[in-house]
Short mmCIF file of C-alpha atoms in Angstrom, two decimals:
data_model
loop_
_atom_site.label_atom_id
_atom_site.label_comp_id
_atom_site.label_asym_id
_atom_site.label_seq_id
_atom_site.Cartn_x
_atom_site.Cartn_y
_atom_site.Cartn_z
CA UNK A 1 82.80 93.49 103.70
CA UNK A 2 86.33 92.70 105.59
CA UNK A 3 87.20 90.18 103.10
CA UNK A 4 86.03 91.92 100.04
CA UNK A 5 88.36 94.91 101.21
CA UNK A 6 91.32 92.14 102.14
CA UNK A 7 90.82 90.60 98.34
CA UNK A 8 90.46 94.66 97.32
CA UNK A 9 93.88 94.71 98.79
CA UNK A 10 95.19 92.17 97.31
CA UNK A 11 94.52 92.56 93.71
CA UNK A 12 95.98 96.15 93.72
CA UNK A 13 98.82 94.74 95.73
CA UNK A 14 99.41 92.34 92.70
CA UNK A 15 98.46 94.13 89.39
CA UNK A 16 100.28 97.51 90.66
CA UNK A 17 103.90 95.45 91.36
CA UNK A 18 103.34 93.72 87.82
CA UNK A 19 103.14 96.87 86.15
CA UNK A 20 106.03 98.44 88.23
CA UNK A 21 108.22 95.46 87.77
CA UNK A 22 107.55 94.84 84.07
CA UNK A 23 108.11 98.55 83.73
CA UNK A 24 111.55 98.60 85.60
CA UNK A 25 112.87 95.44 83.75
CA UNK A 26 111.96 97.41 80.24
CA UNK A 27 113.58 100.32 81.05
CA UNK A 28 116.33 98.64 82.52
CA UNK A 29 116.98 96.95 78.95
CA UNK A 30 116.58 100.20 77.49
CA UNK A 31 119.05 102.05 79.25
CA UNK A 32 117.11 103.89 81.21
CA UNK A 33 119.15 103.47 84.16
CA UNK A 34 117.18 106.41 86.35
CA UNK A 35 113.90 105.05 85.16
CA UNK A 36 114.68 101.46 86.94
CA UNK A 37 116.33 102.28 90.04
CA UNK A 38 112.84 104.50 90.83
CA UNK A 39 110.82 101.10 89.56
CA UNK A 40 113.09 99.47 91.75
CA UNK A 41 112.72 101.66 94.93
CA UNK A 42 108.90 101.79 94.08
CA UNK A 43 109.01 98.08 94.92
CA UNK A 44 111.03 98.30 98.10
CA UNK A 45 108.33 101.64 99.00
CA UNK A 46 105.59 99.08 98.43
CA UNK A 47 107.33 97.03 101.69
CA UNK A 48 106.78 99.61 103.93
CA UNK A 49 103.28 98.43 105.06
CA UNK A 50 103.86 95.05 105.77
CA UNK A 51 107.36 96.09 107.76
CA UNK A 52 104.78 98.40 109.85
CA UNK A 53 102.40 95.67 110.42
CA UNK A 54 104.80 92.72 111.49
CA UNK A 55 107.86 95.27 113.17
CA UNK A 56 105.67 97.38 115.17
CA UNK A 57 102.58 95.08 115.74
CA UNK A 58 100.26 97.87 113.82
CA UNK A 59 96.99 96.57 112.42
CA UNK A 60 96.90 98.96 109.60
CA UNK A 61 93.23 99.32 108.21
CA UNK A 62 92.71 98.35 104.59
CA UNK A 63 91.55 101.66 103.24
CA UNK A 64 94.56 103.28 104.60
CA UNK A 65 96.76 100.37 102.99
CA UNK A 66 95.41 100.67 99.85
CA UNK A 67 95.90 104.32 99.93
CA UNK A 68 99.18 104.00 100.69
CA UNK A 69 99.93 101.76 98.22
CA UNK A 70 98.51 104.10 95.57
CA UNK A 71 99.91 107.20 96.81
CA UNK A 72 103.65 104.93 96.56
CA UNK A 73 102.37 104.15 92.94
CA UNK A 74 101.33 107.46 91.80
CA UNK A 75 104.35 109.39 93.15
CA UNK A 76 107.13 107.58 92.56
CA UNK A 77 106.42 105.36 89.09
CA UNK A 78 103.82 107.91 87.51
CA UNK A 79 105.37 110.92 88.71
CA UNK A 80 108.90 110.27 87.86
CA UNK A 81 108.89 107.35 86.05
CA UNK A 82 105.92 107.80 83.46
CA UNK A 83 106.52 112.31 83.66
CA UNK A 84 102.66 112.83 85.36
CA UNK A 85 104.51 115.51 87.38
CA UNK A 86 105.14 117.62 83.46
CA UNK A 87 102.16 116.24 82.33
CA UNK A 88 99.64 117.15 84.55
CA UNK A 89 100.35 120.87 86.09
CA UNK A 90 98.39 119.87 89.31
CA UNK A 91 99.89 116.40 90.22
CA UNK A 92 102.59 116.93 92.48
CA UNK A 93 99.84 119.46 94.31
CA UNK A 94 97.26 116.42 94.81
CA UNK A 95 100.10 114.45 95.89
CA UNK A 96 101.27 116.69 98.28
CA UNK A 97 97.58 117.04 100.05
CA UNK A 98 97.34 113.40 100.03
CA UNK A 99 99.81 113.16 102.28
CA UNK A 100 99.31 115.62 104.56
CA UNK A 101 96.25 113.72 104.98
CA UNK A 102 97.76 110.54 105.13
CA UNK A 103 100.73 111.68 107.64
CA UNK A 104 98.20 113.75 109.90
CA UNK A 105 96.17 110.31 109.97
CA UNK A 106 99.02 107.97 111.24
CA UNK A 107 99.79 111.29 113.97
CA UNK A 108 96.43 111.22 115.25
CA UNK A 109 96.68 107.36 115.64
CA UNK A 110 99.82 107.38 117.03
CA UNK A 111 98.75 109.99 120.24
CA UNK A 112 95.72 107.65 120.43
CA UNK A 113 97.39 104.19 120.79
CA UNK A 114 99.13 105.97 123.55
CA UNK A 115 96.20 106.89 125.19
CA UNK A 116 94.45 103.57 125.10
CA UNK A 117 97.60 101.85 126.28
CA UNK A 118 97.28 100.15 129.57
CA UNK A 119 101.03 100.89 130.58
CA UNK A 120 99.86 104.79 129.75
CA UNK A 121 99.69 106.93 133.19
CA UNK A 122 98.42 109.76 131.59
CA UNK A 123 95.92 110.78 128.52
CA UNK A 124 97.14 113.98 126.35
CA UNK A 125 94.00 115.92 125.22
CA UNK A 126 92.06 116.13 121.99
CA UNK A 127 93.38 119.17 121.25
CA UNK A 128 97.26 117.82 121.34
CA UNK A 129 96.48 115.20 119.14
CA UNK A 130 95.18 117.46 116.90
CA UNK A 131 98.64 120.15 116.81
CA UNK A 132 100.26 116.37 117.01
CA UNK A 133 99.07 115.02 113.76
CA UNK A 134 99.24 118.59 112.44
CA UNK A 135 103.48 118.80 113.29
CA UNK A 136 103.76 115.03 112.49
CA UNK A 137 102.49 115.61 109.13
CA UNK A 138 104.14 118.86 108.21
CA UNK A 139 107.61 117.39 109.40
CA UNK A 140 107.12 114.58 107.22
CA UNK A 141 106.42 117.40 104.47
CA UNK A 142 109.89 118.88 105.42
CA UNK A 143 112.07 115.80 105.46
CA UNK A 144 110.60 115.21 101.83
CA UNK A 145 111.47 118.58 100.67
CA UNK A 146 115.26 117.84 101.98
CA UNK A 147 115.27 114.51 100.21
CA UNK A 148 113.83 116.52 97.04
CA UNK A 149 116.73 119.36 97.58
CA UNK A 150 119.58 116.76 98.18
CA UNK A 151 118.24 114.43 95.05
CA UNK A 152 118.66 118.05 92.81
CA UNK A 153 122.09 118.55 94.21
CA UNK A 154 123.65 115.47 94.79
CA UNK A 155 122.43 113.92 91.22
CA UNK A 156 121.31 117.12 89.08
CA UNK A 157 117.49 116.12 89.43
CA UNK A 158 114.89 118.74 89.08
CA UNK A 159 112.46 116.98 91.47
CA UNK A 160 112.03 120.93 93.22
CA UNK A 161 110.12 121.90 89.81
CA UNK A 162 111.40 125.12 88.37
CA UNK A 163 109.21 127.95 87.36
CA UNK A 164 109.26 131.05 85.43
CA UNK A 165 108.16 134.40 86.86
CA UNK A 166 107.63 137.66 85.67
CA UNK A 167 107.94 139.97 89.24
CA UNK A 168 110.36 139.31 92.19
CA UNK A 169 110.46 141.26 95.37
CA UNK A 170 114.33 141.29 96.32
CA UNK A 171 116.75 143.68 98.24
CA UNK A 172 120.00 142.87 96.32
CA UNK A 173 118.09 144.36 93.23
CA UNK A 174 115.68 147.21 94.56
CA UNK A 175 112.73 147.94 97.10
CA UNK A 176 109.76 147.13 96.19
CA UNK A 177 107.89 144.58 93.47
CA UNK A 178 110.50 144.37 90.34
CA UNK A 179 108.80 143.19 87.33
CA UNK A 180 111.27 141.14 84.97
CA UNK A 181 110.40 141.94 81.19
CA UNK A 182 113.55 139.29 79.83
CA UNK A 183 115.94 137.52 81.23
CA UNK A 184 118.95 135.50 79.61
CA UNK A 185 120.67 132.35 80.70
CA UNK A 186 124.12 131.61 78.76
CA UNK A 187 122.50 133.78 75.61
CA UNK A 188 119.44 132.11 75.94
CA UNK A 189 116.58 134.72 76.24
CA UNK A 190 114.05 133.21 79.36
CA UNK A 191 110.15 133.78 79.36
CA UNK A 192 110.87 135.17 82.97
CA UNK A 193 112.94 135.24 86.02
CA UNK A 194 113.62 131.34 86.78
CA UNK A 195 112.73 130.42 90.13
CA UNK A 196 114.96 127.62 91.18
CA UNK A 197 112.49 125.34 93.35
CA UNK A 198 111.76 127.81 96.37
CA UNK A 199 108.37 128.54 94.98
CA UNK A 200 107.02 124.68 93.82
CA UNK A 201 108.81 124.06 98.12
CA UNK A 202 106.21 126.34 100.06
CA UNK A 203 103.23 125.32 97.29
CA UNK A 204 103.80 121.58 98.44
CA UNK A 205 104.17 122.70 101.91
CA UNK A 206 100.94 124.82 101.74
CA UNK A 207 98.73 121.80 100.30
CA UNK A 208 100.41 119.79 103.00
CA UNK A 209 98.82 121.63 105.52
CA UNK A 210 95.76 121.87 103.84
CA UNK A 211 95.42 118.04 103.96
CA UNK A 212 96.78 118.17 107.35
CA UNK A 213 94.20 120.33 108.55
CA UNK A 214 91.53 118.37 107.31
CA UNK A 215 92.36 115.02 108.65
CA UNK A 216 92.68 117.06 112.32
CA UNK A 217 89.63 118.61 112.12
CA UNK A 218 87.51 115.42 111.24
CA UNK A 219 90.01 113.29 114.15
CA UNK A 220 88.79 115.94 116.48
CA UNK A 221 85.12 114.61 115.95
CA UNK A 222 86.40 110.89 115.88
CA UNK A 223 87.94 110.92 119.01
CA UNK A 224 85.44 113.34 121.05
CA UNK A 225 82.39 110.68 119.71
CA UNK A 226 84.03 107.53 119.36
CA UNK A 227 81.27 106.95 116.67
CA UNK A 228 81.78 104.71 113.00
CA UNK A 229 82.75 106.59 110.29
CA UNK A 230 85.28 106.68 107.50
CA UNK A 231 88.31 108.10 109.95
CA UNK A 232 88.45 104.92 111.67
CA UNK A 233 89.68 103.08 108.44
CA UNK A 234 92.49 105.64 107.94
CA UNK A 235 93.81 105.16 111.96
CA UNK A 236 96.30 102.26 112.55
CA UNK A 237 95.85 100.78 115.96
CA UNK A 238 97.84 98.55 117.99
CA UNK A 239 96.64 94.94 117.28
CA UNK A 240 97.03 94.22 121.28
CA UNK A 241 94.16 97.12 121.67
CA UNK A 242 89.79 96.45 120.77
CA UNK A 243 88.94 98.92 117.93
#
């Protein structure tokens, strides 16, 4: 099973940097010059495992790696690359509660190889680990939202998706709920008031903690029974440390 999930690894390791780099090298020829540099940091994103494994001496399990690897994939060459984000209206949401799953799961493992550490004094609690992997995850969440909100003002991006809406609740304008019949932007007549990013920021921040408070409530079991189940294969652990 070990070495069918290694050779698992391996194939999407292969056929997903193929399509990536075959991708980046047409658009690159085209003139798509946005298009290739996120092919290109797509690739270098795809690094980031291996780094973790050989840098830090983290056995990272296979399912986690290839989740990873997928999660790289789908968010940064199908989202931006290949428009999934416009295409499909609940993408970046499924993204988003991937990795506050993903994030909460390296938090949790994190407090634990701590714990199991022989130069360790002292063990924190279930219950830390739990509000650990929770903060852990959701300031991962944040520090994406900046890089979002820096890409849209540094290079005129729109990666905090706009949306129209038809009510706003604001004290420059009025008390209260203020529905907005028409709005109009340089003569332009708009099918609503257009939210500039703020609400598409607390949505992914929301899911984010949804995943986050998933992953927390099934470590909680992992770590109070010690027993087999899927979480172990979404923990890293320190290769110097038995599973």
């Amino acid at each position: 099973m070990k070495k069918l999930s290694r050779t698992a690894l391996i194939s999407v390791y292969i056929i997903i940097r193929a399509i990536i780099l075959i991708s980046g090298i047409r658009a690159f020829l085209e003139g798509h010059i946005y298009a290739s540099f996120q092919c290109l940091l797509t690739l270098l994103l795809l690094f980031l495992p291996s780094i973790l494994d050989r840098r830090f001496n983290i056995e990272l399990p296979n399912a986690l790696e290839i989740s990873v690897i997928l999660f790289i994939f789908a968010s940064t060459f199908l989202g931006e690359v290949q428009g999934y984000y416009e295409q499909f209206p609940l993408w970046d949401s499924m993204l988003h509660t991937v990795s506050g799953f993903l994030t909460a799961a390296i938090g949790f493992s994190l407090i634990d190889i701590l714990n199991r550490s022989e130069h360790t004094k002292f063990t924190l609690s279930v219950g830390f680990s739990a509000l650990f992997a929770f903060c852990f995850s959701m300031t991962v969440g944040v520090i994406w939202e900046f890089y979002e909100f820096g890409m849209d003002m540094l290079f005129s991006t729109d990666m905090q998706k706009d949306v129209f809406i038809n009510s706003i609740s604001s004290e420059l304008i009025g008390s209260g709920k203020v529905y907005v019949e028409s709005a109009m932007l340089n003569g332009n007549q708009l099918q609503g008031w257009l939210d500039i990013g703020l609400i598409d920021t607390m949505k992914d921040l929301i899911v984010c903690a949804v995943g986050a408070i998933v992953f927390s409530i099934f470590g909680i079991i992992y770590l109070k029974t010690r027993e087999s189940g899927w979480v172990q294969h979404f923990m890293p652990r320190s290769k110097k440390q038995k599973p």
